Amino acid sequence: MPITRDAVAADHAHLLHPLHHPSLHKTPKVWVEGRGAIVKDADGREYIDGLAGLWNVNVGHGRRELAEAAMAQMSTLAYCSSYAGSTNYPAIELAERLSEVVYPSINTFYFTSGGAEATDTSIKTARFYWKALGKPDKTKVIARRRGYHGLTLAAMSATGIPAFWPMFEPRVPGFVHIDAPDPYRFANDDPTITIGVAAANQLERAILDEGPDTVAAFIAEPVQGAGGVIIPPPDYFPRVRAICDRYGVLLIADDVITGFGRTGRWFGLEHYGIEPDIMQFAKGVTSGYVPLGGIGVSDTIREVMNGVPPAKRWMHAYTYSGHPTCCAVALKNLQILHDERLIDRAAALGARLAAGLEALTPIDGVGHVRAQGLIAAVEVVADKRTKSPFPAEAGMTQKLTDAMLERGVYTRVAMDCICIAPPLVTTDAQLDQIVDTVRDAVTQVVGAMKKSVSIPTPS
Ligand SMILES: Cc1ncc(COP(=O)(O)O)c(C=O)c1O
């Protein structure tokens, strides 16, 4: 193995990274090992993996069983086509197993290699469904500001974080964004209704403005992850479901982060007692050990897809759909989640995390704390009363990330929200250490910031 200095020079010479810019990559961390909730860098320093990789390593690092599942399948049949006319045992078994754990009305699955491909697949499937029903103009997609659905061209157009757009315009036409149901920041100017209802009403407004006959689907993450962990009020999704039903708009649940136990339930919308028409997943389906994603469609959609004449069939395909090795690893991963009762564990650990973070609320700079299962965020603000953020020049994202890292916790900060989503196998002691680290990092960074830019202390 090259020594780290040479490896980094080779990286600089030959690799483009997600969100690439050399200024962000002068001294990258070179990760070399992982075990449970711990990751180790090339200098031998250990960190708690506060974001479970990228919200995906649900069963934790270093699982030999998953490596063995891959090896067994690879040495038998690593790959075969899954195009209509071909199939394989791991893909069949995984689809059958998913039908047991996913929302009851969703029993049919298509596999992709990741989340963005799943988004594209969901959107194409929604359009296909309406065309098959003789409504070819129902093509638009309503999504949400601060929603994240991946970065292929269509997924990027659904994503509601404008920083991702300018250098790649024009976006795919036909995407409309409404506000996030953010309990902390949503501007509700009608005191007679709750934030959840007001935010859902924006969906109805958008459908009526666009014309219900032009809208195919509404896509939403049960918890908006990369947008800063926005957990909607409990009355939001039931009303969204009712609005979608009223106007004939498909509800797509983007469970890419919230799937496979992250929120303390198998899938995110279970918290609200409703079901989507299409759901999409990735990340936790294999705990990140191999790339896999996909969508599940309701029985109603499946019937429509199966009912078209061959000439109008679903002409959508990926070489790696139904990849036997990835499906075999996913099956073993689902078995671990089940056997070790990790969904219950996420709920129990989540209660501990929520209590720990709540206790940080009085600290200067802590504007809002939120958690659902093992996905949480602490939003840092300059002024608690006005909720105003620190100026962009303050560089809070980097400062908070670095302060967490210096104290031994690796995570990401999105829009001044410190995101926390560790593996579901994190120990109580590690979880408490994450909370302590957030407290110390915020105290130090906000304290130093206020001294240097003389921002008034909030009342
Ligand atoms: C909710 C959601 N959807 C889709 C994606 C895109 O997944 P991928 O990066 O695998 O394309 C992500 C990635 O973070 C995500 O969080």
XYZ file of C-alpha atoms and ligand atoms in Angstrom:
475
model
C 0.000 0.000 0.000
C 1.467 3.452 -0.841
C 2.330 5.667 2.128
C -0.404 8.225 2.769
C 1.527 11.196 1.340
C 2.003 9.464 -2.019
C -1.564 8.204 -2.024
C -2.935 11.715 -1.526
C -0.729 13.059 -4.325
C -2.076 10.308 -6.588
C -5.601 11.149 -5.491
C -5.031 14.806 -6.405
C -3.679 13.761 -9.780
C -6.286 11.192 -10.733
C -9.555 11.346 -8.781
C -12.637 13.503 -9.035
C -14.756 13.368 -5.883
C -18.451 13.986 -5.216
C -18.881 17.789 -4.755
C -15.379 18.164 -6.178
C -13.146 21.138 -5.531
C -9.409 21.045 -4.804
C -9.747 23.603 -1.992
C -11.927 21.157 -0.071
C -9.549 18.283 -0.605
C -6.069 19.508 0.286
C -5.622 17.116 3.212
C -8.363 14.520 2.811
C -8.967 11.871 5.427
C -7.843 8.515 4.117
C -10.144 5.969 5.724
C -8.689 2.521 6.101
C -10.736 0.440 8.532
C -14.062 0.206 10.306
C -15.577 -1.829 13.121
C -19.035 -1.275 14.563
C -19.519 2.476 14.905
C -15.780 3.202 14.704
C -13.757 4.174 11.640
C -9.991 4.507 11.517
C -7.883 6.772 9.306
C -4.488 6.119 7.769
C -2.757 7.837 10.712
C -4.295 5.253 13.023
C -6.717 7.693 14.644
C -10.171 6.373 15.470
C -13.435 8.269 15.158
C -17.065 7.565 15.918
C -18.829 7.414 12.555
C -21.532 9.936 13.427
C -23.259 9.649 10.047
C -22.868 5.904 9.480
C -20.813 6.603 6.340
C -23.376 8.620 4.383
C -26.439 7.628 6.429
C -26.097 4.067 5.185
C -23.934 1.749 7.299
C -26.907 0.696 9.429
C -25.516 -2.621 10.714
C -22.109 -1.080 11.396
C -18.664 -1.607 9.900
C -16.641 -4.790 9.635
C -19.424 -7.368 9.257
C -17.768 -10.555 8.123
C -21.182 -12.149 7.384
C -21.778 -9.610 4.615
C -18.355 -10.222 3.103
C -19.035 -13.953 3.212
C -22.439 -13.523 1.554
C -20.757 -11.584 -1.269
C -18.005 -14.143 -1.594
C -20.419 -17.086 -1.687
C -22.518 -15.467 -4.406
C -19.547 -14.172 -6.390
C -17.975 -17.592 -6.446
C -21.242 -19.128 -7.630
C -22.626 -16.534 -10.056
C -21.358 -12.981 -9.561
C -23.524 -11.433 -12.252
C -26.240 -12.207 -14.714
C -28.719 -10.092 -16.666
C -32.104 -9.423 -15.121
C -33.682 -8.129 -18.313
C -37.152 -9.611 -18.918
C -36.604 -13.254 -19.713
C -33.794 -13.709 -17.131
C -33.762 -13.724 -13.367
C -31.772 -15.093 -10.409
C -32.412 -16.536 -6.943
C -30.987 -13.709 -4.769
C -33.030 -11.051 -6.619
C -36.217 -13.124 -6.340
C -35.637 -13.847 -2.663
C -34.819 -10.228 -1.875
C -37.956 -8.930 -3.609
C -40.043 -11.483 -1.716
C -38.414 -10.544 1.598
C -38.886 -6.817 0.932
C -42.574 -7.404 0.319
C -42.767 -8.647 3.926
C -41.153 -5.581 5.514
C -42.134 -2.698 3.222
C -45.549 -0.947 3.418
C -48.329 -3.591 3.076
C -49.688 -2.448 -0.306
C -46.212 -2.459 -1.878
C -45.149 -5.927 -2.963
C -43.299 -5.501 -6.249
C -39.734 -4.208 -6.633
C -37.235 -3.029 -9.208
C -33.548 -2.801 -8.314
C -31.119 -0.005 -9.166
C -27.527 0.657 -8.108
C -28.312 3.593 -5.808
C -30.637 6.373 -4.733
C -30.530 8.764 -7.676
C -31.281 5.940 -10.106
C -34.179 5.059 -7.821
C -35.478 8.634 -8.078
C -35.300 8.576 -11.865
C -37.027 5.202 -11.861
C -39.838 6.435 -9.589
C -40.467 9.486 -11.732
C -40.441 7.531 -14.993
C -42.753 4.944 -13.455
C -45.217 7.617 -12.311
C -45.298 9.036 -15.837
C -45.646 5.550 -17.321
C -48.571 4.780 -15.009
C -50.540 7.829 -16.071
C -49.796 7.287 -19.763
C -50.936 3.676 -19.434
C -54.178 4.991 -17.965
C -54.672 7.350 -20.909
C -53.515 10.518 -19.114
C -50.335 11.410 -21.023
C -50.193 14.992 -19.763
C -49.740 14.010 -16.131
C -45.958 14.408 -16.149
C -45.001 17.096 -13.614
C -43.434 16.347 -10.268
C -43.885 18.405 -7.133
C -41.010 18.230 -4.659
C -39.863 20.279 -1.687
C -37.281 22.910 -0.942
C -34.427 21.367 1.069
C -35.443 17.964 -0.307
C -32.594 15.770 -1.574
C -33.215 13.002 -4.095
C -29.791 12.545 -5.695
C -27.918 14.202 -8.526
C -28.572 12.558 -11.868
C -30.243 15.154 -14.078
C -33.834 14.253 -13.168
C -33.026 13.595 -9.508
C -31.136 16.896 -9.346
C -34.208 18.630 -10.746
C -36.319 17.093 -7.979
C -33.724 18.029 -5.373
C -34.746 21.293 -3.733
C -31.355 22.618 -2.644
C -30.478 25.353 -5.163
C -26.704 25.113 -4.612
C -26.769 21.939 -6.707
C -28.274 23.598 -9.780
C -26.524 26.643 -11.271
C -23.510 25.050 -12.976
C -25.674 22.285 -14.464
C -28.656 24.250 -15.778
C -31.006 23.868 -17.497
C -32.819 21.475 -15.204
C -35.335 18.968 -16.533
C -38.588 20.910 -17.019
C -41.732 20.090 -15.073
C -40.446 20.153 -11.491
C -42.110 22.438 -8.946
C -40.959 23.004 -5.360
C -42.981 23.828 -2.269
C -41.758 24.659 1.247
C -40.437 22.039 3.622
C -42.663 21.269 6.625
C -39.978 22.598 8.947
C -41.421 23.022 12.454
C -38.637 25.508 13.269
C -38.692 27.742 10.207
C -41.961 27.301 8.296
C -43.675 30.700 7.939
C -47.278 29.930 8.857
C -49.327 33.098 8.468
C -52.627 31.421 9.371
C -52.894 31.006 13.148
C -56.050 28.890 12.779
C -54.133 25.938 11.310
C -51.046 24.004 12.330
C -47.719 24.145 10.520
C -48.296 20.578 9.322
C -51.609 21.484 7.711
C -50.296 24.762 6.293
C -47.293 23.011 4.748
C -49.479 20.274 3.260
C -51.860 22.918 1.909
C -48.976 24.235 -0.177
C -49.115 20.931 -2.028
C -52.786 21.435 -2.797
C -52.070 24.995 -3.961
C -49.273 23.794 -6.241
C -51.429 21.030 -7.744
C -54.235 23.501 -8.437
C -51.825 26.109 -9.853
C -50.248 23.584 -12.205
C -53.533 21.836 -12.997
C -54.203 18.356 -11.555
C -54.267 16.897 -15.064
C -50.597 17.819 -15.485
C -49.222 16.531 -12.172
C -47.935 12.948 -11.987
C -46.490 12.751 -8.499
C -45.367 14.358 -5.269
C -41.968 13.138 -4.045
C -40.977 13.498 -0.400
C -38.502 12.083 2.080
C -40.248 11.050 5.315
C -37.408 12.911 7.060
C -35.495 15.378 4.875
C -31.951 14.208 5.540
C -29.344 16.081 3.521
C -31.461 19.242 3.764
C -30.712 19.360 7.492
C -32.841 16.573 9.051
C -36.284 18.120 8.846
C -38.850 16.032 10.719
C -42.397 17.014 9.739
C -45.171 17.624 12.269
C -47.327 14.502 12.774
C -50.344 15.910 10.892
C -48.367 16.677 7.720
C -48.165 13.346 5.895
C -51.745 12.193 6.579
C -52.946 15.404 4.968
C -50.485 15.028 2.094
C -51.882 11.542 1.462
C -55.450 12.899 1.436
C -54.527 15.695 -0.988
C -52.754 13.273 -3.340
C -55.853 11.066 -3.314
C -58.200 13.978 -3.920
C -56.357 15.125 -7.054
C -55.063 11.825 -8.417
C -51.391 12.496 -7.706
C -49.052 9.613 -6.828
C -47.194 9.872 -3.535
C -43.544 8.805 -3.825
C -41.804 8.191 -0.497
C -38.054 8.634 -0.789
C -36.986 6.231 1.949
C -33.354 6.204 0.820
C -32.178 7.454 4.228
C -35.227 6.614 6.330
C -35.482 2.982 5.212
C -34.221 -0.084 7.064
C -34.617 1.106 10.608
C -33.056 4.532 10.651
C -36.095 6.241 12.232
C -36.907 3.408 14.651
C -39.380 1.823 12.211
C -38.635 -0.199 9.107
C -39.732 2.687 6.819
C -40.362 6.359 7.443
C -44.061 6.778 6.706
C -44.965 4.046 9.212
C -44.839 6.809 11.840
C -47.909 8.370 10.271
C -50.047 5.332 9.453
C -50.121 6.042 5.726
C -48.698 4.301 2.677
C -47.117 5.725 -0.466
C -47.917 4.595 -4.017
C -44.229 4.247 -4.851
C -41.364 3.995 -2.376
C -37.672 4.170 -3.115
C -34.732 2.883 -1.140
C -30.933 2.493 -1.310
C -28.227 2.983 1.345
C -29.397 0.844 4.320
C -30.642 -1.991 2.086
C -27.051 -3.276 2.019
C -25.720 -1.050 4.816
C -23.466 0.364 2.101
C -21.396 -2.832 1.720
C -22.219 -3.010 -1.995
C -24.195 -0.542 -4.142
C -27.914 -1.257 -4.356
C -31.149 0.721 -4.471
C -34.570 0.358 -5.950
C -38.230 1.176 -5.929
C -41.339 -0.637 -4.776
C -44.703 -0.063 -6.447
C -48.193 -0.526 -5.077
C -50.283 -3.468 -6.196
C -52.456 -1.032 -8.166
C -49.464 0.294 -10.103
C -48.136 -3.232 -10.655
C -51.469 -4.260 -12.206
C -51.391 -1.296 -14.570
C -47.766 -1.998 -15.543
C -48.589 -5.639 -16.238
C -51.722 -4.728 -18.189
C -50.224 -2.713 -21.071
C -49.693 -4.368 -24.466
C -46.072 -5.479 -25.162
C -45.493 -2.571 -27.546
C -46.054 -0.150 -24.656
C -44.014 -2.002 -22.102
C -41.937 -0.337 -19.379
C -38.800 0.400 -21.455
C -36.657 1.150 -18.417
C -33.505 -0.819 -17.640
C -30.132 -0.846 -15.917
C -27.385 -3.400 -16.530
C -27.003 -3.890 -12.796
C -30.682 -4.221 -11.919
C -31.171 -7.334 -9.822
C -27.398 -7.828 -9.439
C -27.100 -11.242 -7.752
C -24.147 -10.349 -5.534
C -25.690 -7.079 -4.331
C -29.015 -8.818 -3.683
C -27.286 -11.624 -1.734
C -25.570 -9.060 0.493
C -28.875 -7.212 0.977
C -30.563 -10.430 2.061
C -27.906 -11.081 4.686
C -28.126 -7.451 5.800
C -31.916 -7.745 6.260
C -31.354 -10.904 8.263
C -28.932 -9.071 10.576
C -31.393 -6.197 11.039
C -34.063 -8.720 11.955
C -32.037 -11.162 14.080
C -30.323 -8.444 16.124
C -33.556 -6.467 16.493
C -31.775 -3.376 15.236
C -34.979 -1.516 14.356
C -36.052 -1.653 18.008
C -32.551 -0.738 18.987
C -32.685 2.365 16.766
C -35.889 3.413 18.517
C -34.405 2.887 21.989
C -31.089 4.564 21.150
C -33.063 7.329 19.462
C -34.887 8.119 22.694
C -31.526 8.361 24.473
C -30.105 10.577 21.715
C -33.158 12.844 21.724
C -32.966 13.296 25.499
C -29.232 14.015 25.345
C -29.585 16.586 22.565
C -32.642 18.230 24.146
C -30.492 19.004 27.155
C -28.252 21.103 24.870
C -31.082 23.504 24.004
C -30.065 26.205 26.518
C -26.523 26.452 25.079
C -25.667 29.624 23.203
C -25.954 28.964 19.457
C -28.284 25.953 19.696
C -31.384 27.098 17.818
C -33.278 23.847 17.366
C -32.831 20.193 18.229
C -34.712 17.378 16.483
C -34.561 13.602 16.396
C -36.571 10.623 15.194
C -34.980 7.291 15.957
C -31.304 7.479 15.043
C -31.519 10.494 12.781
C -31.092 13.848 14.446
C -29.781 17.374 14.010
C -28.742 20.357 16.036
C -29.319 23.607 14.155
C -26.836 26.330 15.043
C -27.933 29.975 14.838
C -26.372 33.354 15.541
C -29.472 34.677 17.301
C -31.899 32.361 19.024
C -34.660 34.969 19.144
C -34.685 35.839 15.429
C -33.348 32.395 14.368
C -30.917 34.203 12.074
C -27.933 32.133 10.952
C -24.301 33.159 11.074
C -23.176 34.977 7.910
C -21.956 32.657 5.153
C -18.446 34.187 5.428
C -18.257 32.802 8.960
C -17.821 29.364 7.385
C -19.760 27.610 10.132
C -20.170 24.406 8.126
C -16.435 23.771 7.992
C -15.740 25.068 11.499
C -18.373 22.841 13.090
C -17.312 19.812 11.031
C -13.675 20.355 12.036
C -14.540 20.906 15.710
C -16.480 17.636 15.782
C -13.657 15.815 14.011
C -10.986 17.168 16.374
C -13.028 15.707 19.227
C -13.315 12.304 17.579
C -16.690 12.349 15.804
C -16.945 12.318 12.031
C -20.155 13.792 10.601
C -21.536 16.310 8.118
C -23.000 19.738 8.690
C -25.764 20.884 6.323
C -26.948 24.478 6.382
C -25.543 24.917 9.904
C -27.357 21.788 11.071
C -25.037 19.216 12.649
C -26.434 15.946 11.309
C -26.257 12.808 13.425
C -27.134 9.347 12.133
C -24.693 6.766 13.510
C -24.870 3.013 12.854
C -27.750 1.254 14.618
C -25.163 -0.782 16.561
C -23.671 2.300 18.238
C -23.234 1.675 21.972
C -24.851 3.805 24.660
C -21.427 5.124 25.653
C -20.594 6.086 22.057
C -23.943 7.816 21.696
C -23.323 9.812 24.867
C -19.908 10.722 23.507
C -21.532 12.079 20.332
C -23.820 14.294 22.434
C -20.893 15.531 24.548
C -18.950 16.261 21.382
C -21.794 18.297 19.875
C -22.006 20.311 23.107
C -18.267 21.017 23.219
C -17.987 21.752 19.489
C -20.907 24.200 19.460
C -19.726 25.915 22.635
C -16.232 26.387 21.282
C -17.129 27.399 17.705
C -20.013 29.724 18.603
C -18.029 31.268 21.471
C -15.024 31.956 19.227
C -17.263 33.265 16.448
C -19.089 35.717 18.669
C -15.815 37.039 20.031
C -14.349 37.539 16.572
C -17.324 39.118 14.758
C -19.000 40.708 17.811
C -22.441 39.281 17.059
C -24.784 40.389 19.867
C -25.493 37.741 22.475
C -29.073 36.595 21.988
C -31.611 37.641 24.550
C -33.252 10.812 0.347
C -32.211 10.537 -0.680
N -32.596 10.188 -1.912
C -31.710 9.906 -2.877
C -30.360 9.985 -2.622
C -29.380 9.697 -3.712
O -28.726 8.515 -3.481
P -27.352 8.176 -4.249
O -26.318 9.101 -3.691
O -27.135 6.723 -3.907
O -27.590 8.388 -5.693
C -29.912 10.327 -1.347
C -28.476 10.405 -1.032
O -28.058 10.893 -0.018
C -30.864 10.629 -0.347
O -30.500 11.014 0.870
